[in-house]
Tab-separated table of C-alpha atoms and ligand atoms in Angstrom:
chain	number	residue	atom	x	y	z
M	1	UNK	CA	5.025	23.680	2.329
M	2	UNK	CA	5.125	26.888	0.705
M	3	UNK	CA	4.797	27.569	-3.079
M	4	UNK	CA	7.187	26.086	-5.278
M	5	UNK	CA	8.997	24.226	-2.367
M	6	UNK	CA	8.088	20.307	-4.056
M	7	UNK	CA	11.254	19.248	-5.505
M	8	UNK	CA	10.494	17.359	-8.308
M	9	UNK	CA	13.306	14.876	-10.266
M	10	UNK	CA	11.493	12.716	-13.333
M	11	UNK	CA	12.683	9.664	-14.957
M	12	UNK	CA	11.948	8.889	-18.775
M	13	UNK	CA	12.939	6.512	-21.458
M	14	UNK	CA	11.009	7.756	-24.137
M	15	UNK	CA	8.722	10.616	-25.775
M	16	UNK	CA	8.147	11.817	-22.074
M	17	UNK	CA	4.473	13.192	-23.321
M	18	UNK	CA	3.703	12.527	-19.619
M	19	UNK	CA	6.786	15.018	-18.409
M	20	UNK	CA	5.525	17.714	-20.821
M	21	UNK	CA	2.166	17.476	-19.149
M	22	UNK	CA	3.843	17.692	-15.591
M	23	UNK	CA	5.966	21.301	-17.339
M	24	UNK	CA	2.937	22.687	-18.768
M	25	UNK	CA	1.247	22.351	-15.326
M	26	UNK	CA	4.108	23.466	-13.606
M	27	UNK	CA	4.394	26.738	-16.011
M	28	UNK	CA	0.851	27.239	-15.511
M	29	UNK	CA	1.233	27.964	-11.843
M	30	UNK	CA	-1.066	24.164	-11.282
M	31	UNK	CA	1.950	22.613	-8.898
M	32	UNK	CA	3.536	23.727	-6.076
M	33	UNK	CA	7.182	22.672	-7.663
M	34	UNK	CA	9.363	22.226	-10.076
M	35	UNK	CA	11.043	19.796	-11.437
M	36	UNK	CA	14.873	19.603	-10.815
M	37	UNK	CA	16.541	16.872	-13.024
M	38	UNK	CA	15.460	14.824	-15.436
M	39	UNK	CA	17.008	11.532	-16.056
M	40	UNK	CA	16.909	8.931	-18.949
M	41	UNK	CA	18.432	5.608	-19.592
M	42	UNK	CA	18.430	6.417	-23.417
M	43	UNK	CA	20.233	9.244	-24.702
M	44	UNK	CA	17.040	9.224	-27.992
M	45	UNK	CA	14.600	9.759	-25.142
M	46	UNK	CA	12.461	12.871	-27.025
M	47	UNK	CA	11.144	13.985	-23.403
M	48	UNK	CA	15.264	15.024	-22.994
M	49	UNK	CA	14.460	17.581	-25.453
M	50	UNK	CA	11.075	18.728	-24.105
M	51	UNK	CA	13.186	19.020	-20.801
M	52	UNK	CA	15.606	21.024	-22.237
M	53	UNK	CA	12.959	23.354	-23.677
M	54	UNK	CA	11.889	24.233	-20.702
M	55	UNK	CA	15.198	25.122	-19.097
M	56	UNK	CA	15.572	22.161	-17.095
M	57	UNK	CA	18.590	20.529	-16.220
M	58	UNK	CA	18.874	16.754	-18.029
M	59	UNK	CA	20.755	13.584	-17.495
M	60	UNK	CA	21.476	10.621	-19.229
M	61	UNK	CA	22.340	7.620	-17.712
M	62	UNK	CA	22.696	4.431	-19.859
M	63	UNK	CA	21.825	1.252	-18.396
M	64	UNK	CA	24.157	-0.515	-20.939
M	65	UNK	CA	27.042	1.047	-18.887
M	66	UNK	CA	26.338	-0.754	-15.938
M	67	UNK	CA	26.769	-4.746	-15.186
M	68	UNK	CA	23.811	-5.705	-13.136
M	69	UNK	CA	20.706	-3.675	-12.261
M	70	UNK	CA	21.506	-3.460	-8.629
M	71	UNK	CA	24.794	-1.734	-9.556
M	72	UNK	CA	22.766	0.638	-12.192
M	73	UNK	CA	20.328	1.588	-9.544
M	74	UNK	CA	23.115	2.727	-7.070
M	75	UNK	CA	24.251	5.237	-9.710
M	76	UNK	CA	20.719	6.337	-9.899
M	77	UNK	CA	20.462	7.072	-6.616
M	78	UNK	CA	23.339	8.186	-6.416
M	79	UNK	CA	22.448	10.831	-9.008
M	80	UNK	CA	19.037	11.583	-7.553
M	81	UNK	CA	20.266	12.037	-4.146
M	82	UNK	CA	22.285	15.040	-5.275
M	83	UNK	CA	19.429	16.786	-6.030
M	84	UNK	CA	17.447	15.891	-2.841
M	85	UNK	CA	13.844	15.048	-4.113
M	86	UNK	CA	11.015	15.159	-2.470
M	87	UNK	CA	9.416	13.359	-5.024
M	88	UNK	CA	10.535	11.322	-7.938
M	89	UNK	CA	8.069	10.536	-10.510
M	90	UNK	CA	8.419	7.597	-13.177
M	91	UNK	CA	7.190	8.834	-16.335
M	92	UNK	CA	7.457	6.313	-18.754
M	93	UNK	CA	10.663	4.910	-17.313
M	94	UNK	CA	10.745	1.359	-19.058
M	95	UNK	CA	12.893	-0.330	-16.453
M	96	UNK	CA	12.287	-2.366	-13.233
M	97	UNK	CA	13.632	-0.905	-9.980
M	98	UNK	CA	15.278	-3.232	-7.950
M	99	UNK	CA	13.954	-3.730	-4.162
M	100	UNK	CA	16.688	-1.943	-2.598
M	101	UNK	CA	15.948	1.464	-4.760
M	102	UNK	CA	12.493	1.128	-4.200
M	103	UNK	CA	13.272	1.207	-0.478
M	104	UNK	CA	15.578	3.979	-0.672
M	105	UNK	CA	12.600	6.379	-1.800
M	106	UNK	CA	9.251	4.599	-0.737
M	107	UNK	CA	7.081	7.257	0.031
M	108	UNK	CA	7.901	9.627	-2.760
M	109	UNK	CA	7.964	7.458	-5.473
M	110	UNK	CA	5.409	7.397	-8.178
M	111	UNK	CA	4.413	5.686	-11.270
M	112	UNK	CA	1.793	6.319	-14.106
M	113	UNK	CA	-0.002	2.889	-15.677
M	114	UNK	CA	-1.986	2.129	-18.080
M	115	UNK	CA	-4.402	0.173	-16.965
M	116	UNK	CA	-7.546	0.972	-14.097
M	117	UNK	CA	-5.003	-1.354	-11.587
M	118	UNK	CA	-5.286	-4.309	-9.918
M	119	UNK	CA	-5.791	-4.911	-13.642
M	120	UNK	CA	-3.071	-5.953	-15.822
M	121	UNK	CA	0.138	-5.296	-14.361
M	122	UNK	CA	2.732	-5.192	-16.681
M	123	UNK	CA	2.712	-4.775	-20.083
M	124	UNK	CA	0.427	-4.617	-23.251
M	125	UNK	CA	-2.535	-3.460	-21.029
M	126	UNK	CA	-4.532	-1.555	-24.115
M	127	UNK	CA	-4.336	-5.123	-26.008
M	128	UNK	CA	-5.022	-7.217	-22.605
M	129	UNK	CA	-8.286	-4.936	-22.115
M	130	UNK	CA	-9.530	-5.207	-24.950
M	131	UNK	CA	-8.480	-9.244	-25.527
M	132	UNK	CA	-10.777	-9.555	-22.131
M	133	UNK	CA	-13.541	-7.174	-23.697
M	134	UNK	CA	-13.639	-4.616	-20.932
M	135	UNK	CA	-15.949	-1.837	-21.170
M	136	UNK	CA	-13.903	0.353	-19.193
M	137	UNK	CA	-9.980	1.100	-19.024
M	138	UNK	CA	-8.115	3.718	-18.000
M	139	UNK	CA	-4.730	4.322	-16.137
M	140	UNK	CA	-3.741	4.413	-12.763
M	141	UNK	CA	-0.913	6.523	-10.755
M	142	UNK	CA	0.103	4.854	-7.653
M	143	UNK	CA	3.261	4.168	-4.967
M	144	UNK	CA	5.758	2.107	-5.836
M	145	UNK	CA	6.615	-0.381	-3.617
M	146	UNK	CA	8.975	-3.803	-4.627
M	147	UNK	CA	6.136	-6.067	-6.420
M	148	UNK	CA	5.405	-4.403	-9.628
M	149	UNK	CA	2.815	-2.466	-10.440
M	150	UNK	CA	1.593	-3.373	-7.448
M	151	UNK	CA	1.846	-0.210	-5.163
M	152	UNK	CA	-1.158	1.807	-3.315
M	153	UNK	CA	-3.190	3.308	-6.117
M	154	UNK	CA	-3.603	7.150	-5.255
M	155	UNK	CA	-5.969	8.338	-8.363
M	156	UNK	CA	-7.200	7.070	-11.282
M	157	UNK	CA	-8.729	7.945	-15.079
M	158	UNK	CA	-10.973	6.197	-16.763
M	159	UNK	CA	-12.852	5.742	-20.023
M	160	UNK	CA	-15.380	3.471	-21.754
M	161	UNK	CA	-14.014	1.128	-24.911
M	162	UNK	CA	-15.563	1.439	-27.987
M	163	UNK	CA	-16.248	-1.315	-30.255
M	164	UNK	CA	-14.280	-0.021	-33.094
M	165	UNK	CA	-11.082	0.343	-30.323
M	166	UNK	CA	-7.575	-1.188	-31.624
M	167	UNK	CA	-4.954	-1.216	-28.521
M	168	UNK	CA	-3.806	1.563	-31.024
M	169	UNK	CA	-6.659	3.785	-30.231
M	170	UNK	CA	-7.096	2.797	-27.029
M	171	UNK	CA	-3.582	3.959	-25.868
M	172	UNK	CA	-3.656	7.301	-27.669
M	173	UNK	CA	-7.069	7.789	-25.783
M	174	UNK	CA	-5.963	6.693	-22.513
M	175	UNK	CA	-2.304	8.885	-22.871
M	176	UNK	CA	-4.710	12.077	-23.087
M	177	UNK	CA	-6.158	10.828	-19.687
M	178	UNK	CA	-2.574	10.645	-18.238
M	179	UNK	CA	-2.003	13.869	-19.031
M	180	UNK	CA	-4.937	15.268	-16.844
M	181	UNK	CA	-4.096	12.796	-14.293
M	182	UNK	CA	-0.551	12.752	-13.696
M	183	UNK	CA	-0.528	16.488	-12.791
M	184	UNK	CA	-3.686	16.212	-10.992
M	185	UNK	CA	-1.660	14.067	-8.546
M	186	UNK	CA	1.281	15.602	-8.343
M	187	UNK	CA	-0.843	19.100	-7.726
M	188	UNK	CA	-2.287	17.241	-4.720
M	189	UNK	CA	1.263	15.637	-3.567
M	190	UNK	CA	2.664	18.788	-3.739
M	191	UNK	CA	0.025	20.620	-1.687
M	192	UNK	CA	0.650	18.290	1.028
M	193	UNK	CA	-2.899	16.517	0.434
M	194	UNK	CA	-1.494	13.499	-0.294
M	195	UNK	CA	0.841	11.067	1.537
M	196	UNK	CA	1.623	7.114	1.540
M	197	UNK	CA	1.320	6.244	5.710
M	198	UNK	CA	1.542	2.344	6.937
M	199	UNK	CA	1.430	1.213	3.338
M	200	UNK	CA	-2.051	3.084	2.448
M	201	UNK	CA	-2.919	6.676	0.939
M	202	UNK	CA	-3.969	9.224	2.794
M	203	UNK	CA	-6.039	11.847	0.804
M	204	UNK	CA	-6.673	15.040	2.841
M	205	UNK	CA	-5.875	13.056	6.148
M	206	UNK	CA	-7.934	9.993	5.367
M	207	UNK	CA	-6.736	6.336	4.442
M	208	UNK	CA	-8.143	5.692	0.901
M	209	UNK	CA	-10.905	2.967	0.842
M	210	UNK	CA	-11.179	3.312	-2.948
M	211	UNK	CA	-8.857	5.511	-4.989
M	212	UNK	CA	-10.736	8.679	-6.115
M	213	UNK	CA	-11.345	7.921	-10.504
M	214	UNK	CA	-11.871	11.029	-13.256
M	215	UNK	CA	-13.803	10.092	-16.190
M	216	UNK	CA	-12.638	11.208	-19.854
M	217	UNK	CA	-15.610	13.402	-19.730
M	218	UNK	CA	-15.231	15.356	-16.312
M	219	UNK	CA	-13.872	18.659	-17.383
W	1	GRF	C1	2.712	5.952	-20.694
W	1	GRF	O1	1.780	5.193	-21.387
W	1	GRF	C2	2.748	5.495	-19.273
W	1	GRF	O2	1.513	5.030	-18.824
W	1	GRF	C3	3.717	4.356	-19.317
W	1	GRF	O3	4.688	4.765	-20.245
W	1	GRF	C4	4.129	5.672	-21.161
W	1	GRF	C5	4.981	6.908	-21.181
W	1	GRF	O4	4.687	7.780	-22.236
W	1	GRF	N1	4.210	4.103	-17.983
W	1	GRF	P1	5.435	9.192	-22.337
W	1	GRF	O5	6.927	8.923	-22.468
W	1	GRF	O6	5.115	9.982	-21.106
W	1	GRF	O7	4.898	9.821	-23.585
């Protein structure tokens, strides 16, 4: 793949801090890409704006408008496909995917959690951590596959908990990490260093045993 060939679509609900991080990256000559639609269920999502900013071509498609999810995620496909990614990347995009999308773009689909996974899938991970008095959180971008948050984990950021952490604290801490992470992988995806084979990563050619981890104080 030559520069700037990594077609990138991104799908938000909200603030899209996450998506700004991917088009600072991208305008900073980091990734090989660029991003080619953004989409969002809500029509208040602020990363819409950010997207806009940066002279990129936005979508809104309202779940609401639809009757069942299966029927919701056909028009989302529907939508991507017109753009032909080679990667679509779920940035804060608070819905689940049904099985049948998943399938449709296993392999270049990817998803940013909070939480150093297998740990809590789902949602509320700053409180959960904390609740279960880890030393150590983080967040975790990984394949999606069907069973939620459940995909091959590719990289991962982590940092220790302080006593004085509130899940309030904790989340605005671990969002910074996203931000150095998300790009990070998408940098490597798009530089052909990275590729989901047989259901496992491959980083530089080699089936991840362990999924490689930044710290919050690796520059
Ligand atoms: C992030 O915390 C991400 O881990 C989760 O949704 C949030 C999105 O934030 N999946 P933003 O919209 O990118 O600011």
């Amino acid at each position: 793949m030559t520069r700037a060939d990594l077609r990138i679509a991104v799908l938000i609900s909200g603030s899209g801090s996450n998506l700004q991080a991917l088009l600072d990256a991208i305008a900073g000559g980091e990734i090989a890409g660029r991003i080619v639609r953004v989409i969002s269920n809500r029509a208040e999502a602020g990363g819409l704006e950010r997207a806009r900013r940066a002279g990129v071509e936005t979508e809104v498609l309202p779940h609401g408008d639809y009757p069942d999810r299966e029927t919701y995620d056909a028009a989302l496909a529907a939508r991507l496909n017109t753009v032909s990614p080679d990667l679509v990347v779920l940035a804060g995009f608070m819905r689940i995917l049904s099985d049948g999308f998943v399938e449709a773009f296993q392999g270049r689909l990817v998803n940013i959690h909070p939480s150093l996974l297998p740990a809590y899938r789902g949602l509320h991970t700053h409180a959960r951590a904390l609740q279960a008095g880890d030393r150590e959180h983080g967040c975790s971008v990984h394949y999606v596959i069907p069973a939620l948050d459940a995909g091959p984990v590719i990289a991962q950021a982590s940092l220790p908990v302080h006593e004085t952490d509130t899940p309030e604290s904790l989340e605005t801490r671990v969002r910074t990490l996203e931000h150095r992470l998300y790009p990070l992988v998408v940098r490597w995806i798009a530089d052909g260093r990275v590729a989901m084979r047989a259901g496992r990563v491959c980083l530089d050619g080699e089936p991840l045993s362990r999924p490689p981890c930044i710290t919050a104080g690796t520059p």
